[in-house]
mmCIF file of C-alpha atoms in Angstrom:
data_model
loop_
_atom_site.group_PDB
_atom_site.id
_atom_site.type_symbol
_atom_site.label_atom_id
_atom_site.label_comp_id
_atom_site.label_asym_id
_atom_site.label_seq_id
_atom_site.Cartn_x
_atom_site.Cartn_y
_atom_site.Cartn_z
ATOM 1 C CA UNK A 1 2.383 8.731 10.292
ATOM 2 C CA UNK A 2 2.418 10.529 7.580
ATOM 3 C CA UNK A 3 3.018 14.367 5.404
ATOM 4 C CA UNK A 4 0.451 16.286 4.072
ATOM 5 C CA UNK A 5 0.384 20.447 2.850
ATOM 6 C CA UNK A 6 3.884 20.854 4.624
ATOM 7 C CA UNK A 7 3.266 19.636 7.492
ATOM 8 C CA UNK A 8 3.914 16.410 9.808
ATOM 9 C CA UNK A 9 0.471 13.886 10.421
ATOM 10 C CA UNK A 10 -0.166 10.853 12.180
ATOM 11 C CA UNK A 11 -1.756 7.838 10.618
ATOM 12 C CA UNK A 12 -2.985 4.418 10.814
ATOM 13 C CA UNK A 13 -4.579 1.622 9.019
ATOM 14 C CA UNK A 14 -8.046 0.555 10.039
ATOM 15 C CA UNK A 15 -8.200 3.209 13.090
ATOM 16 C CA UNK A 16 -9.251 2.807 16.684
ATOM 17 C CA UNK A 17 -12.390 4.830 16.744
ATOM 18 C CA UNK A 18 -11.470 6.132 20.107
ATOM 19 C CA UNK A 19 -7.651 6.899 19.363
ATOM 20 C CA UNK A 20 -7.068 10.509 20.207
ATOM 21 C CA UNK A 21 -5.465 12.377 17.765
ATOM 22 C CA UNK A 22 -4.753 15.637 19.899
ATOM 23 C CA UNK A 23 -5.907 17.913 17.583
ATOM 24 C CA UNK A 24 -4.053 16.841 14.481
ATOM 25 C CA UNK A 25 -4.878 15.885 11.393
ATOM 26 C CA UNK A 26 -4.168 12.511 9.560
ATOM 27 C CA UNK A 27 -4.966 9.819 7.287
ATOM 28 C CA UNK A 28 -7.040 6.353 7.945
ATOM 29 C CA UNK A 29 -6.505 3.565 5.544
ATOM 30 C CA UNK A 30 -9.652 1.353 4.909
ATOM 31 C CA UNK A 31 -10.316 -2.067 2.838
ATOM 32 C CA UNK A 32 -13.304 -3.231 0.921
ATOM 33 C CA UNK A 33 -13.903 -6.382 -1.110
ATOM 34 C CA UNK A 34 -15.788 -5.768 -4.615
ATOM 35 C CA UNK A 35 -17.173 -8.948 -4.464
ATOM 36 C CA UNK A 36 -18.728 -8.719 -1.327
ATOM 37 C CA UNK A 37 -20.921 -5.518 -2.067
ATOM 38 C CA UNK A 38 -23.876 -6.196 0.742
ATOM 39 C CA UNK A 39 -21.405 -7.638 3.224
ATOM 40 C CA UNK A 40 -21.931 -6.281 6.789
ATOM 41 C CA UNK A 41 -18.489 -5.574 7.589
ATOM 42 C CA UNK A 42 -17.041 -4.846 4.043
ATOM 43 C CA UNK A 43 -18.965 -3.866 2.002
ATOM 44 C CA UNK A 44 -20.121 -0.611 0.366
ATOM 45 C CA UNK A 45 -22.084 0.594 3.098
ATOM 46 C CA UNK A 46 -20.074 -0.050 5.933
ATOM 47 C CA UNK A 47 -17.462 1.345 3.571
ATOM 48 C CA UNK A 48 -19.401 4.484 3.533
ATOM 49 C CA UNK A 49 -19.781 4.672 7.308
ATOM 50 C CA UNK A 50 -16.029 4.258 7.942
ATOM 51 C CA UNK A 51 -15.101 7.242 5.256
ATOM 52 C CA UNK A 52 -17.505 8.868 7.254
ATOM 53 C CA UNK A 53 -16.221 8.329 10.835
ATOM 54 C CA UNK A 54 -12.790 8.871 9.396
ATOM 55 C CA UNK A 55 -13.950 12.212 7.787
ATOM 56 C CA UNK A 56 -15.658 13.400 10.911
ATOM 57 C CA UNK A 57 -12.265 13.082 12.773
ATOM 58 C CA UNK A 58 -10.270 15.172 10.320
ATOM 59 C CA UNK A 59 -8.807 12.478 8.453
ATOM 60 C CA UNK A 60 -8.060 11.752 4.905
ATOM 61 C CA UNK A 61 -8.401 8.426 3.586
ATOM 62 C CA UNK A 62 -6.716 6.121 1.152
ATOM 63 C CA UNK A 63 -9.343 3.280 0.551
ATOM 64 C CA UNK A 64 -7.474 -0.911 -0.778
ATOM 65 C CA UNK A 65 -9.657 -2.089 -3.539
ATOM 66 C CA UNK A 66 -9.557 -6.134 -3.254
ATOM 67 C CA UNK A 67 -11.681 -8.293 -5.503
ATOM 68 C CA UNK A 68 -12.182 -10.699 -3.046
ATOM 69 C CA UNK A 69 -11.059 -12.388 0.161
ATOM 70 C CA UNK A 70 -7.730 -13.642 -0.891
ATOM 71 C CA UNK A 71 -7.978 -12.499 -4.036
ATOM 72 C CA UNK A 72 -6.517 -9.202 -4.555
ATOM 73 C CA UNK A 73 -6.999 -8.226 -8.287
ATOM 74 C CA UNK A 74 -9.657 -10.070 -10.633
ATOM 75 C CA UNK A 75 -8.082 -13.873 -11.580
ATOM 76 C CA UNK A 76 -5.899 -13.169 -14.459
ATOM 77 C CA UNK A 77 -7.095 -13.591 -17.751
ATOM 78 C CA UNK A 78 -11.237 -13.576 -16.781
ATOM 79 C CA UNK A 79 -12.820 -10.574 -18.380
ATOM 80 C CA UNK A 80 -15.696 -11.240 -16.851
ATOM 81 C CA UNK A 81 -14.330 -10.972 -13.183
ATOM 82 C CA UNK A 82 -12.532 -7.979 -14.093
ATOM 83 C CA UNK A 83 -15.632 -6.348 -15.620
ATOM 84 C CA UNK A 84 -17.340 -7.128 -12.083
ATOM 85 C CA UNK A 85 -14.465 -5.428 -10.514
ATOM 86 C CA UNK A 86 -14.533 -2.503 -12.667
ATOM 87 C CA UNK A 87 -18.342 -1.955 -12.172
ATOM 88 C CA UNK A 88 -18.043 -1.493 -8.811
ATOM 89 C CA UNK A 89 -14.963 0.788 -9.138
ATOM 90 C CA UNK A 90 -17.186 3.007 -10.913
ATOM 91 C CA UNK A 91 -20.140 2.476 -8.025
ATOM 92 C CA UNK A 92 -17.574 3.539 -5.729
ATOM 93 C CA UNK A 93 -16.570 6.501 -7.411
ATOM 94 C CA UNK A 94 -20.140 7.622 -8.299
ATOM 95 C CA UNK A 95 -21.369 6.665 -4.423
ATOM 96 C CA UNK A 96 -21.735 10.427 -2.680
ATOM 97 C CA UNK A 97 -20.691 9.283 0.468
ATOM 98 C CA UNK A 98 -17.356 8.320 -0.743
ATOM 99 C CA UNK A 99 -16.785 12.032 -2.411
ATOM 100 C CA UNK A 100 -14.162 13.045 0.309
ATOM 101 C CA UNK A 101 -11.871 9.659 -0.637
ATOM 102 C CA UNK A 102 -8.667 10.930 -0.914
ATOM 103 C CA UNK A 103 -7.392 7.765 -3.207
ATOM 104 C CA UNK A 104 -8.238 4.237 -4.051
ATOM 105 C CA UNK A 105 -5.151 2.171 -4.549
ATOM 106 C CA UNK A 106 -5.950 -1.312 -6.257
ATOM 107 C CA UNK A 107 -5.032 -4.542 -4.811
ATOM 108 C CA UNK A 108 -2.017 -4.874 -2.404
ATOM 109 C CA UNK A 109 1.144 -8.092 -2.617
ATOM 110 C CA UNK A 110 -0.220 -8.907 -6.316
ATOM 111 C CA UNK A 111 3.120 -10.426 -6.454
ATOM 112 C CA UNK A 112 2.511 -12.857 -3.493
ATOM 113 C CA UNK A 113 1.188 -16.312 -4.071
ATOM 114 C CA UNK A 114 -1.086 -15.927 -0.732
ATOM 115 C CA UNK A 115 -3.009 -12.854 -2.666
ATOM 116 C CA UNK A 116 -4.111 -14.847 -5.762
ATOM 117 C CA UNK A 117 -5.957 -18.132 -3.909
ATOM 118 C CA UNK A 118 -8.595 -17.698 -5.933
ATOM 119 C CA UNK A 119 -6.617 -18.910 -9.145
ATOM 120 C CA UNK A 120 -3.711 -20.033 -8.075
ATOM 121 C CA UNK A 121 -3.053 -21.285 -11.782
ATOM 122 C CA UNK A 122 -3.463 -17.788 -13.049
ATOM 123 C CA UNK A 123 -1.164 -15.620 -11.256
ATOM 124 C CA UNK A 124 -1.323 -12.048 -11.037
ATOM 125 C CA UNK A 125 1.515 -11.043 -13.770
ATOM 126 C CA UNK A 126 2.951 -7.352 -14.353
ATOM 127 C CA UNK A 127 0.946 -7.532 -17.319
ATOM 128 C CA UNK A 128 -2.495 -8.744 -15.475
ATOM 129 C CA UNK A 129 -2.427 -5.966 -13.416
ATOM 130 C CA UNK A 130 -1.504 -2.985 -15.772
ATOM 131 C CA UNK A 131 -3.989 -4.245 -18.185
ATOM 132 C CA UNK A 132 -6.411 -3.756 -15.015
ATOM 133 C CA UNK A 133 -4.953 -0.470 -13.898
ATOM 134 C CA UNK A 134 -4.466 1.327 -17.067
ATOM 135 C CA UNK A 135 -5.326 -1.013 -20.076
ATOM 136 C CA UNK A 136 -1.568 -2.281 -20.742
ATOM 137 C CA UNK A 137 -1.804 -4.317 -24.059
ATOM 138 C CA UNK A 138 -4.580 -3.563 -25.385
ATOM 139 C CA UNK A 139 -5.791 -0.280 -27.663
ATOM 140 C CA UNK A 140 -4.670 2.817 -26.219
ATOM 141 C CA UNK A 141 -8.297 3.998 -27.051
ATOM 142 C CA UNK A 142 -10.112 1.265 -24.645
ATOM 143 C CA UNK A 143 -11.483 2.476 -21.710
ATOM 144 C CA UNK A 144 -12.091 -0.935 -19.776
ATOM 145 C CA UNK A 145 -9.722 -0.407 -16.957
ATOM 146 C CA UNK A 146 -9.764 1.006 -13.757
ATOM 147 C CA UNK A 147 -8.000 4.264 -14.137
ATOM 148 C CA UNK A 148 -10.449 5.209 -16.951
ATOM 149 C CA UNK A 149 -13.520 3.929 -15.096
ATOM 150 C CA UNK A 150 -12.666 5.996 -12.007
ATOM 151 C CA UNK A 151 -12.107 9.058 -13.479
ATOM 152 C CA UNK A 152 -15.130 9.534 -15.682
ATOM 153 C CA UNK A 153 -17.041 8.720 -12.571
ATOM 154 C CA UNK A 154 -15.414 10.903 -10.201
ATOM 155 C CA UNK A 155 -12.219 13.185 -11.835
ATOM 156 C CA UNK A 156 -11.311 14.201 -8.854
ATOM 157 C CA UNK A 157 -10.639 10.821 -7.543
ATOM 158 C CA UNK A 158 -6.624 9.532 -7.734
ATOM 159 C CA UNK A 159 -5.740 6.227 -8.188
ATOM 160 C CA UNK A 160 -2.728 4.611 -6.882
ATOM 161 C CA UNK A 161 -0.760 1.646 -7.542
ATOM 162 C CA UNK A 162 -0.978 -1.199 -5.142
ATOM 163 C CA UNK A 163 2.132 -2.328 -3.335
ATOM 164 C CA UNK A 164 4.457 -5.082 -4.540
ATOM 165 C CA UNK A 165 5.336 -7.208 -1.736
ATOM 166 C CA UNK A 166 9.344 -6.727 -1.021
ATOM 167 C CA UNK A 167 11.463 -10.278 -0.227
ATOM 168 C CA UNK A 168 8.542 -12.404 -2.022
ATOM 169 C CA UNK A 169 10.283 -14.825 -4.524
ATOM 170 C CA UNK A 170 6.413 -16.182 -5.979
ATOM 171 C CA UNK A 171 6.511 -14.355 -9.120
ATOM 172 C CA UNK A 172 9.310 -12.454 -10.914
ATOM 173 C CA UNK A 173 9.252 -9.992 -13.646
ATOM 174 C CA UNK A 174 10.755 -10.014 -17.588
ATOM 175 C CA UNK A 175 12.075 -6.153 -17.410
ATOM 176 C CA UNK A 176 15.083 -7.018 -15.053
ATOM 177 C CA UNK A 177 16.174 -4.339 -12.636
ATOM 178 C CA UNK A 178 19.780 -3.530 -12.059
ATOM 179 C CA UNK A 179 19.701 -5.753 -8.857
ATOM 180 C CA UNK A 180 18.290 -9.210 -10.214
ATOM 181 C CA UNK A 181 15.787 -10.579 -7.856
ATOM 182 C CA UNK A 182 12.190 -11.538 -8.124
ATOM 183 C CA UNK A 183 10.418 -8.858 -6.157
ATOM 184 C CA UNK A 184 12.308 -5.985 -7.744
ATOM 185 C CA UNK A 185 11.936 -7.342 -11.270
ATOM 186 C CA UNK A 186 8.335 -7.828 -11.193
ATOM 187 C CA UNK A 187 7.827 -3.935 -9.776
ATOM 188 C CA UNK A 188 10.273 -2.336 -12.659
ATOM 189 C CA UNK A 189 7.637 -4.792 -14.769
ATOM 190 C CA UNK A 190 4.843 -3.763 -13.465
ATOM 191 C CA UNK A 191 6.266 -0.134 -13.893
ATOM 192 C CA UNK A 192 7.377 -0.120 -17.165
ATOM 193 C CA UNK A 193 4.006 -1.498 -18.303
ATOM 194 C CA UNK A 194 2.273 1.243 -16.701
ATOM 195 C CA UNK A 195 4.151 3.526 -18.097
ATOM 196 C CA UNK A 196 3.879 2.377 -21.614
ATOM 197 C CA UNK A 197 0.284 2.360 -21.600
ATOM 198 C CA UNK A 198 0.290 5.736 -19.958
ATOM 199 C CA UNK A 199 2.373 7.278 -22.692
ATOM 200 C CA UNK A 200 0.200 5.209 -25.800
ATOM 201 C CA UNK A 201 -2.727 6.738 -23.817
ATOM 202 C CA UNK A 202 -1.462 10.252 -23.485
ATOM 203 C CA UNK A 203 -0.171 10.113 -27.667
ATOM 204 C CA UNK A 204 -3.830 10.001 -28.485
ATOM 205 C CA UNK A 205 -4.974 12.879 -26.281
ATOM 206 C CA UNK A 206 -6.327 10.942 -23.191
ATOM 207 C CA UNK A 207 -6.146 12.986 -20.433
ATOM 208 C CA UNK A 208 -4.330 11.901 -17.090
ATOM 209 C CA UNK A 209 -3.955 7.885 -18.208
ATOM 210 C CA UNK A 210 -1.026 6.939 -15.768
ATOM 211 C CA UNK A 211 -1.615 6.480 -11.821
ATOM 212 C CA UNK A 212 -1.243 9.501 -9.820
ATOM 213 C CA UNK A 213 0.873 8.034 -7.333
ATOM 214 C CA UNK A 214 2.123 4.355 -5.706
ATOM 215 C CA UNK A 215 1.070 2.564 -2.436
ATOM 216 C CA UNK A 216 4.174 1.422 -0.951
ATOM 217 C CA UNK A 217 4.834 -1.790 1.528
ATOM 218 C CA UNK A 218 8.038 -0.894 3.544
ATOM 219 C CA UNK A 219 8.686 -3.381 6.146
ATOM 220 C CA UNK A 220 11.403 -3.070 8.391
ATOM 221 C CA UNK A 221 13.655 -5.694 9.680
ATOM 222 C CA UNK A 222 15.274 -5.067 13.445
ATOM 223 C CA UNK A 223 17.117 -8.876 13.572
ATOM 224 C CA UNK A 224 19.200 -7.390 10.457
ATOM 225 C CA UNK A 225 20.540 -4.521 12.639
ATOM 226 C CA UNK A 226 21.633 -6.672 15.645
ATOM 227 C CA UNK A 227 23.586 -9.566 12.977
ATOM 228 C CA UNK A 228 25.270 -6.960 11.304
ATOM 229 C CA UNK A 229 26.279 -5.235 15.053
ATOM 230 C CA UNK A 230 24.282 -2.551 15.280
ATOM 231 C CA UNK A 231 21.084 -1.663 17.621
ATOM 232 C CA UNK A 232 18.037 -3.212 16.542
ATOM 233 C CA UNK A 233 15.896 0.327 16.516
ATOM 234 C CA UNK A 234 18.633 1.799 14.189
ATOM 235 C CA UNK A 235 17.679 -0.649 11.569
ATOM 236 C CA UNK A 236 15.372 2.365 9.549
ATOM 237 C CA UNK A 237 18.647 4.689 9.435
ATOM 238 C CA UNK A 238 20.801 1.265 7.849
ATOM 239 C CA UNK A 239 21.383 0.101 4.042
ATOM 240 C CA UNK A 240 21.221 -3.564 4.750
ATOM 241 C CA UNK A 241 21.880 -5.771 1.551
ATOM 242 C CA UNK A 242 21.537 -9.283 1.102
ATOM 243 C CA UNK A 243 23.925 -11.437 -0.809
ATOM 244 C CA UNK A 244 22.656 -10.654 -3.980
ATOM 245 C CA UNK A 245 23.071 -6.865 -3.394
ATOM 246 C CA UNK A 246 18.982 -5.868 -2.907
ATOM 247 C CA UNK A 247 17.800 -4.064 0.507
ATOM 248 C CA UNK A 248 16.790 -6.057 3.122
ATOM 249 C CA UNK A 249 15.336 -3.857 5.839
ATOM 250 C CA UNK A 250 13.387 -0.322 5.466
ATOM 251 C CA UNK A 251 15.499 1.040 2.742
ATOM 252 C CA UNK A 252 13.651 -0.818 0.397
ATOM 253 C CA UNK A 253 11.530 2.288 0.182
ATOM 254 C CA UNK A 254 14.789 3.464 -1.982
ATOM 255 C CA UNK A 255 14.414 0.777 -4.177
ATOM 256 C CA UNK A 256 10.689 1.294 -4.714
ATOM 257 C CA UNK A 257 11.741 5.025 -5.463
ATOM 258 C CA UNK A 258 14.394 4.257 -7.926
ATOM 259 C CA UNK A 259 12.144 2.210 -10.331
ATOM 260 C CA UNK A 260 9.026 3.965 -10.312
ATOM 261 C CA UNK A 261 11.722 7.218 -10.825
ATOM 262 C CA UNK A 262 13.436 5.835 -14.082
ATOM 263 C CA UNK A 263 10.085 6.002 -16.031
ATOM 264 C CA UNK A 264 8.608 9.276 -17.862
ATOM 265 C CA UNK A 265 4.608 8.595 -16.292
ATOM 266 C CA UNK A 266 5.712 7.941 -12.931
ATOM 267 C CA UNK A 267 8.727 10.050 -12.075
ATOM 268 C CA UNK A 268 8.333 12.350 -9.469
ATOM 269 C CA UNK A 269 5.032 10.829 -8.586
ATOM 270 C CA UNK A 270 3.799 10.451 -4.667
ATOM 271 C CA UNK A 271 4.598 7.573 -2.551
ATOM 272 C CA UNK A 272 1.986 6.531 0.296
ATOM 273 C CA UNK A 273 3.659 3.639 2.557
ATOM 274 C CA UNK A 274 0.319 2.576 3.349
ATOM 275 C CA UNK A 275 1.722 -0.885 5.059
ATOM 276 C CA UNK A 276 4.739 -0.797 7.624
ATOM 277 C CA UNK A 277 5.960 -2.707 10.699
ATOM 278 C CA UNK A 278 8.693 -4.615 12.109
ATOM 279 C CA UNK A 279 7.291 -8.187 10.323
ATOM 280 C CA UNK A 280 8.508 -9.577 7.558
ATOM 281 C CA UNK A 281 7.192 -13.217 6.041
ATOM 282 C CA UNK A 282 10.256 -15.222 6.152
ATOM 283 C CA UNK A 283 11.266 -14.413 9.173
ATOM 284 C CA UNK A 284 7.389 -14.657 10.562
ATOM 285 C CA UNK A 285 8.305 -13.043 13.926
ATOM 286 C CA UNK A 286 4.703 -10.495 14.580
ATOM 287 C CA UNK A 287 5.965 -6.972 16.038
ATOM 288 C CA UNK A 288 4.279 -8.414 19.253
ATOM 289 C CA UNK A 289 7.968 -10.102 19.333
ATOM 290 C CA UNK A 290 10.169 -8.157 17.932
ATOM 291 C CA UNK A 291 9.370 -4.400 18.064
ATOM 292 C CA UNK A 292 12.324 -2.751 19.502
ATOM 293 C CA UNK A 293 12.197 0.539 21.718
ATOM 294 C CA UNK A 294 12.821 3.934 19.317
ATOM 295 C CA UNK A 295 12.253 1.858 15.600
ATOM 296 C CA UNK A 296 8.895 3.845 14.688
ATOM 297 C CA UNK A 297 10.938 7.241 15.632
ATOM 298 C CA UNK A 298 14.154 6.267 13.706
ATOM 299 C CA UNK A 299 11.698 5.044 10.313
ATOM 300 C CA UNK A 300 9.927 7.942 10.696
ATOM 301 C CA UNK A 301 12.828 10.148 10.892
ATOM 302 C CA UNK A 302 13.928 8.581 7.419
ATOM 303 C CA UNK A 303 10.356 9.454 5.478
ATOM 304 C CA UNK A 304 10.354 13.079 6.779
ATOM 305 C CA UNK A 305 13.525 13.000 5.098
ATOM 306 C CA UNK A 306 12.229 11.960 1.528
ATOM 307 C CA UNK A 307 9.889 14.773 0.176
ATOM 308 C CA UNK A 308 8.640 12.014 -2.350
ATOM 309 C CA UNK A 309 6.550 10.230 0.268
ATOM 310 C CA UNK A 310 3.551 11.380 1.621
ATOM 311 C CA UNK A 311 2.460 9.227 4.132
ATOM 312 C CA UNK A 312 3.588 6.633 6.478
ATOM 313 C CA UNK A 313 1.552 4.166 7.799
ATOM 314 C CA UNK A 314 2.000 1.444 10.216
ATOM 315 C CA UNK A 315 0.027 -1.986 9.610
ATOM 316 C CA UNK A 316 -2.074 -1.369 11.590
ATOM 317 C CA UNK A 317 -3.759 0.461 14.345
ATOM 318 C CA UNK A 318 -6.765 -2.223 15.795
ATOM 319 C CA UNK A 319 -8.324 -5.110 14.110
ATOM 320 C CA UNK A 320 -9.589 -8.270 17.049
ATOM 321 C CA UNK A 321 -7.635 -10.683 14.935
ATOM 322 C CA UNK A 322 -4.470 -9.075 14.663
ATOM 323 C CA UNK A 323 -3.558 -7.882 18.383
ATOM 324 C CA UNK A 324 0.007 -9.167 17.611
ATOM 325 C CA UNK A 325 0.508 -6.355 15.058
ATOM 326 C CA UNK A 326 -2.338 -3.830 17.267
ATOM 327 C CA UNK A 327 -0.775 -0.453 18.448
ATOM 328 C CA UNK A 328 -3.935 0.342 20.505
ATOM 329 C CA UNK A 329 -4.050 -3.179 21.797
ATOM 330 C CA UNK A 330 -0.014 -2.522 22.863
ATOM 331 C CA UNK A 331 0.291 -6.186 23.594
ATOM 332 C CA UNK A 332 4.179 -7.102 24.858
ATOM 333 C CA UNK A 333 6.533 -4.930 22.520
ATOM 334 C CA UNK A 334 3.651 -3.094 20.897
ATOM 335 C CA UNK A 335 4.018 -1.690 24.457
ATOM 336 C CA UNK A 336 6.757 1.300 23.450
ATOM 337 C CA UNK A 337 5.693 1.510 19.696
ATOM 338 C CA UNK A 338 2.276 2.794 21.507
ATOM 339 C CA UNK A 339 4.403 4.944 23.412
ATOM 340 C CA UNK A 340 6.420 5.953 20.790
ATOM 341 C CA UNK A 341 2.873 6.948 18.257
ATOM 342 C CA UNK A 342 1.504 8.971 21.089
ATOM 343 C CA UNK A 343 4.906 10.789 21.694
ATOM 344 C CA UNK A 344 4.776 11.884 17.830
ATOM 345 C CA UNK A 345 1.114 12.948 18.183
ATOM 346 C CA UNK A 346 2.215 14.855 20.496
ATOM 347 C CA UNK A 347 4.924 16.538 18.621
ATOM 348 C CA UNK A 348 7.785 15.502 20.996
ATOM 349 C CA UNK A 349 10.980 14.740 19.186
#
């Protein structure tokens, strides 16, 4: 789902290419490996033919930059992996069949042990990835980072921020936020070194050096709902906490939005929940399992509430391997989330 140009859209991540979207527009979300350039399923090309199908259907698309297969950013610390990366960032944004991208957002759970396998000794820090997004720590005149590489290529591309895994406890962050835990810390990190390199960037005359916007991950979590006594599908419309005070369920969107809203670069900017369901990792219960009746109405509800975010997506639409998440496979509980999607295609309330 998601909000565009005033008005309500529907959205998924990889898909179906025979879902009907009854006239309306929306958004696809699509994923593509830099180091795997020539492969058949995600690489460049087949890249290219997805934008395309996704184009030819009326919808806009957001397009996850990995490095590699479990490896979402370049290993911390190796130039010459990042250099790789960046050269095909700026392939991608010179390619003219990837024109009509809407936005490449860069990586996705940097903060997750599970997206750094690669270099597991090297993990992907705050730091790491704002010196590959914007050049953090090094001369505001250097133009070896992603932002800058993009937008000489293609200024009318936008670059996002990935998303920051929420409830992860593999990596925390130096700039503590108000609520002290690891996931929360390492985003106002992240954030703040952003920023500063935005605003070094920006006192030299550099035009446009901060992200224009943030890919979001807002899970939600139903079994929070029904322990603290209320209905499971309510759990989007509920300010859980856990003991140490940080939201445990959907509303961790307003956590996202607090931090990136305290800083001068990124205040105000767009949000893109470009990963959402009713799984979360320590629980490890697929929506297959857990999805209760009316939760995709009730989180949706809550975004068209918050003009900040522009889309909402949820993880994902089909993919073979990952029918226990599939809307258009609607396997046991995916049953009335299916329902539910089609209903808001069709505009019913």
């Amino acid at each position: 789902l998601s909000r565009g140009l005033g008005d309500v859209y529907k959205r998924q991540v990889f898909p179906h290419p025979g879902r009907d979207w009854k006239g309306r527009s929306g958004w696809a979300v699509e994923l593509t490996y830099t180091q795997r350039t020539e492969d058949p399923d995600w690489g460049i090309d087949a890249l290219a033919a997805r934008v395309a199908r996704d184009e030819a259907r009326g919808l806009r698309v957001l397009v996850r930059v990995d490095y590699d297969r479990g490896q979402t950013l370049p290993p911390a610390g190796d130039r010459d992996a990042l250099m790789r990366y960046l050269h095909v960032l700026e392939r991608m944004a010179r390619d003219d069949r990837l024109q009509g991208v809407y936005a490449y957002f860069l990586g996705s759970g940097p903060n997750e042990a599970a997206s750094n396998r690669l270099a597991p000794d090297r993990p992907i820090t705050p730091a790491w990835y704002a010196r590959v997004f914007n050049g953090y720590g090094e001369s505001p005149g250097r133009t070896d980072n992603a932002v800058a590489v993009i937008r000489v290529a293609n200024p009318r591309a936008r670059v996002l921020v990935g998303p920051v895994r929420p409830w992860v406890r593999d990596q925390d962050g130096e700039r503590r936020y108000r609520i002290d835990v690891p996931w929360l810390n390492y985003f106002n990190t992240l954030v703040a070194f952003i920023d500063e390199a935005a605003r070094a960037k920006a006192a030299i005359g550099m035009w446009n050096p901060g992200p224009d916007g943030f890919a979001l991950h807002v899970p939600g979590r139903p079994e929070a709902a029904r322990t603290a006594g209320y209905a499971e599908a309510e759990e989007p419309r509920l300010d859980l906490r856990g003991p140490e005070g940080a939201r445990i369920g959907f509303q961790v969107l307003y956590d996202w939005l607090e931090i990136l809203n305290a800083y001068p670069s990124t205040r105000g900017r767009p949000v893109y929940i470009t990963s959402s369901n009713t799984y979360t990792p320590d629980e490890g219960v697929p929506p297959a399992h857990n999805y209760p009746r009316g939760w995709l109405t009730a989180a949706w509800s809550v975004v068209a509430g918050e003009p900040q975010v522009e889309a909402f997506c949820w993880f994902l639409d089909w993919d073979p391997q990952w029918e226990d998440f599939s809307l258009w496979q609607g396997k046991g509980r995916l049953r009335d989330a299916a329902e539910e999607f089609e209903a808001l295609l069709r505009g019913a309330p």
